[in-house]
Every structure is written in C-alpha cells, then in structure tokens.
Amino acid sequence: MPDARLDNNTLHISRIFDAPRERVFDAWVNRDQFVRWMCPPGVEITLCEVDARRGGAWRIDGRNERGVFASSGVYLEVVRPERLVFTWAHHADGDYTHARGHETTVRVELRALGDRTELILVHGSFSDADDFACHNEGWAGSFDKLVAFLGRTA
C-alpha cells in the first residue's frame, strides 16, 4: 500500500514495485519508457524529452480535461541505479516561452529488495496545500501506471 504524507509542505511517498531496481531506474531515465507511465491516467503527453545526466534537462508537454500544461527541470544528481534528484516547475499556460512557476525538487531513492524495489520519493517544498494535493494525486496515478508498465515489460 502506498504511503504519502505532508511534512513542511513536502510530499513523501514510499512504494514497492515488483521489478529489480535497475528496471525501475531505467523507467525513469529512458525517454521511451518514461513517456509510457509518467502523469496520471487521463493525461496525454504530447512531448517528452529526457537527458538524465547531471546538468541535463527534462520536459514534458501534455493535456488533460483542464487544458494544456508544460513542465520542465534539470537533473541535479543521477546515481545509477539508486538515486535521481531533479527540479520541477510548471510553465504558465503550458507555454515554454512563459516563465517557470514555483520550483520544487524531486528526490527518488531506489532500494533493492531482492527482485523487488522500494521507491522513496520526496517532492517539495510546495507553495500551498492545493499544490501538494495535486502532485500527490499525480504521483499516485503515475505510480499505478508504472506498476502496469513494469508488469508488461519485465
């Protein structure tokens, strides 16, 4: 069962995946894999770029029932297969020519549990409880899709 909590406007999520940590890590850093599970159900990703190296950038464009969005960030740390740290911010009106909004940091730790992997995500700090709730929902849906993706491609 996933665990999520808010502590000082920071989201903490722990989840176990039935896949070795190398497979889970690849799902985060390989563009063709990342695009298949990132974002919750009901979101269509229309553009995805992943340059998973320190100083490399990522970005996604997408749309859902609320409209279009654009998010981007920079990788601060990439330690295969155990850790990723990157920034995250949304662009106003889903347009990269507009300034980035409030920037958060995402830290992903992967711990081997035999052939399974514990993923610990720390994301924040958020500007308010609504932003926290939106990202909590987004990660929950994304991780449900990641479970299915890893099961199909293991």
Short mmCIF file of C-alpha atoms in Angstrom, two decimals:
data_model
loop_
_atom_site.label_atom_id
_atom_site.label_comp_id
_atom_site.label_asym_id
_atom_site.label_seq_id
_atom_site.Cartn_x
_atom_site.Cartn_y
_atom_site.Cartn_z
CA MET A 1 0.00 0.00 0.00
CA PRO A 2 1.46 3.39 -0.95
CA ASP A 3 2.21 5.78 1.85
CA ALA A 4 2.05 9.56 1.38
CA ARG A 5 2.35 12.32 3.92
CA LEU A 6 2.76 16.09 4.03
CA ASP A 7 5.57 17.38 6.20
CA ASN A 8 6.57 21.04 5.95
CA ASN A 9 4.90 21.29 2.52
CA THR A 10 6.91 18.35 1.20
CA LEU A 11 5.41 15.16 -0.21
CA HIS A 12 6.88 11.83 0.93
CA ILE A 13 5.78 8.68 -0.94
CA SER A 14 7.01 5.11 -0.46
CA ARG A 15 6.01 2.34 -2.86
CA ILE A 16 7.18 -1.22 -3.60
CA PHE A 17 7.48 -2.35 -7.23
CA ASP A 18 7.73 -5.96 -8.42
CA ALA A 19 10.80 -5.30 -10.55
CA PRO A 20 14.56 -5.07 -9.93
CA ARG A 21 15.79 -1.57 -9.21
CA GLU A 22 17.73 -1.40 -12.49
CA ARG A 23 14.42 -1.84 -14.36
CA VAL A 24 12.72 0.80 -12.24
CA PHE A 25 15.65 3.19 -12.71
CA ASP A 26 15.53 2.67 -16.50
CA ALA A 27 11.83 3.57 -16.48
CA TRP A 28 12.82 6.98 -15.08
CA VAL A 29 15.76 7.76 -17.38
CA ASN A 30 14.75 6.20 -20.72
CA ARG A 31 12.50 8.59 -22.65
CA ASP A 32 10.56 5.81 -24.40
CA GLN A 33 9.78 4.20 -21.04
CA PHE A 34 9.22 7.43 -19.09
CA VAL A 35 6.57 8.69 -21.50
CA ARG A 36 4.53 5.50 -21.05
CA TRP A 37 3.93 5.89 -17.31
CA MET A 38 4.62 9.49 -16.28
CA CYS A 39 1.48 11.50 -15.45
CA PRO A 40 -1.75 10.02 -14.14
CA PRO A 41 -4.48 8.39 -16.24
CA GLY A 42 -6.41 10.94 -18.29
CA VAL A 43 -3.27 12.88 -19.18
CA GLU A 44 -1.89 12.69 -22.70
CA ILE A 45 1.80 13.53 -23.02
CA THR A 46 2.40 15.30 -26.32
CA LEU A 47 6.14 15.93 -25.95
CA CYS A 48 8.77 14.29 -23.74
CA GLU A 49 12.49 14.98 -23.53
CA VAL A 50 14.80 13.27 -21.02
CA ASP A 51 18.54 13.94 -20.73
CA ALA A 52 19.21 12.09 -17.48
CA ARG A 53 22.69 13.25 -16.55
CA ARG A 54 23.86 15.83 -14.05
CA GLY A 55 23.02 19.20 -15.58
CA GLY A 56 20.81 17.57 -18.23
CA ALA A 57 17.23 18.73 -18.70
CA TRP A 58 13.82 17.10 -18.92
CA ARG A 59 10.50 18.45 -20.08
CA ILE A 60 7.01 17.25 -20.80
CA ASP A 61 4.05 18.82 -22.53
CA GLY A 62 0.61 17.38 -22.14
CA ARG A 63 -3.10 17.90 -21.93
CA ASN A 64 -5.98 16.74 -19.80
CA GLU A 65 -9.59 17.79 -19.18
CA ARG A 66 -8.34 21.05 -17.60
CA GLY A 67 -6.25 22.09 -20.60
CA VAL A 68 -2.60 22.00 -21.62
CA PHE A 69 0.48 22.03 -19.42
CA ALA A 70 4.24 22.23 -19.75
CA SER A 71 6.71 21.17 -17.04
CA SER A 72 10.48 21.12 -17.01
CA GLY A 73 13.51 20.74 -14.82
CA VAL A 74 17.20 19.98 -14.53
CA TYR A 75 18.89 16.86 -13.17
CA LEU A 76 20.95 17.71 -10.10
CA GLU A 77 22.08 14.18 -9.30
CA VAL A 78 22.00 10.89 -11.22
CA VAL A 79 23.43 7.84 -9.43
CA ARG A 80 22.61 4.67 -11.32
CA PRO A 81 20.63 2.65 -10.20
CA GLU A 82 19.91 4.15 -6.80
CA ARG A 83 19.08 7.85 -6.95
CA LEU A 84 17.74 10.71 -9.08
CA VAL A 85 17.37 14.31 -7.97
CA PHE A 86 15.86 16.91 -10.29
CA THR A 87 14.00 20.20 -10.26
CA TRP A 88 10.35 20.54 -11.31
CA ALA A 89 8.33 23.58 -12.34
CA HIS A 90 5.30 24.30 -14.50
CA HIS A 91 5.19 26.95 -17.21
CA ALA A 92 2.21 29.30 -17.30
CA ASP A 93 -0.46 28.36 -19.86
CA GLY A 94 1.55 25.31 -20.95
CA ASP A 95 3.92 27.55 -22.89
CA TYR A 96 7.70 27.26 -22.55
CA THR A 97 8.11 30.89 -23.56
CA HIS A 98 6.40 31.87 -20.28
CA ALA A 99 8.33 31.94 -17.04
CA ARG A 100 8.52 28.86 -14.89
CA GLY A 101 6.36 28.85 -11.81
CA HIS A 102 7.27 27.79 -8.28
CA GLU A 103 10.19 25.35 -8.49
CA THR A 104 10.29 22.19 -6.40
CA THR A 105 12.85 19.42 -6.09
CA VAL A 106 12.14 15.72 -6.64
CA ARG A 107 14.36 13.13 -4.97
CA VAL A 108 13.89 9.47 -5.96
CA GLU A 109 15.68 6.76 -3.97
CA LEU A 110 15.56 3.15 -5.15
CA ARG A 111 16.34 0.35 -2.68
CA ALA A 112 16.79 -3.24 -3.83
CA LEU A 113 14.59 -5.77 -2.04
CA GLY A 114 15.70 -8.92 -3.83
CA ASP A 115 13.84 -8.84 -7.16
CA ARG A 116 11.61 -6.02 -5.92
CA THR A 117 12.32 -2.33 -5.45
CA GLU A 118 11.30 0.16 -2.80
CA LEU A 119 10.90 3.62 -4.29
CA ILE A 120 11.02 6.56 -1.92
CA LEU A 121 10.03 9.88 -3.45
CA VAL A 122 10.43 13.22 -1.68
CA HIS A 123 8.96 16.16 -3.62
CA GLY A 124 8.73 19.75 -2.42
CA SER A 125 8.56 22.09 -0.96
CA PHE A 126 5.18 23.14 -2.29
CA SER A 127 3.77 26.63 -2.16
CA ASP A 128 0.45 25.51 -0.64
CA ALA A 129 -1.73 22.54 0.27
CA ASP A 130 -3.56 22.60 -3.10
CA ASP A 131 -0.27 22.21 -4.99
CA PHE A 132 0.68 19.39 -2.62
CA ALA A 133 -2.67 17.62 -3.20
CA CYS A 134 -2.40 17.96 -6.98
CA HIS A 135 1.08 16.42 -7.04
CA ASN A 136 0.12 13.69 -4.56
CA GLU A 137 -2.73 12.68 -6.87
CA GLY A 138 -0.44 12.92 -9.91
CA TRP A 139 2.28 10.72 -8.44
CA ALA A 140 -0.26 8.15 -7.20
CA GLY A 141 -1.73 7.82 -10.69
CA SER A 142 1.70 7.78 -12.31
CA PHE A 143 2.92 5.04 -9.99
CA ASP A 144 -0.19 2.95 -10.73
CA LYS A 145 0.73 3.24 -14.40
CA LEU A 146 4.36 2.38 -13.59
CA VAL A 147 3.21 -0.84 -11.86
CA ALA A 148 1.34 -1.83 -15.02
CA PHE A 149 4.21 -0.79 -17.29
CA LEU A 150 6.79 -2.80 -15.35
CA GLY A 151 4.47 -5.82 -15.37
CA ARG A 152 4.09 -5.65 -19.16
CA THR A 153 7.74 -5.16 -19.98
CA ALA A 154 9.60 -7.17 -17.33
#
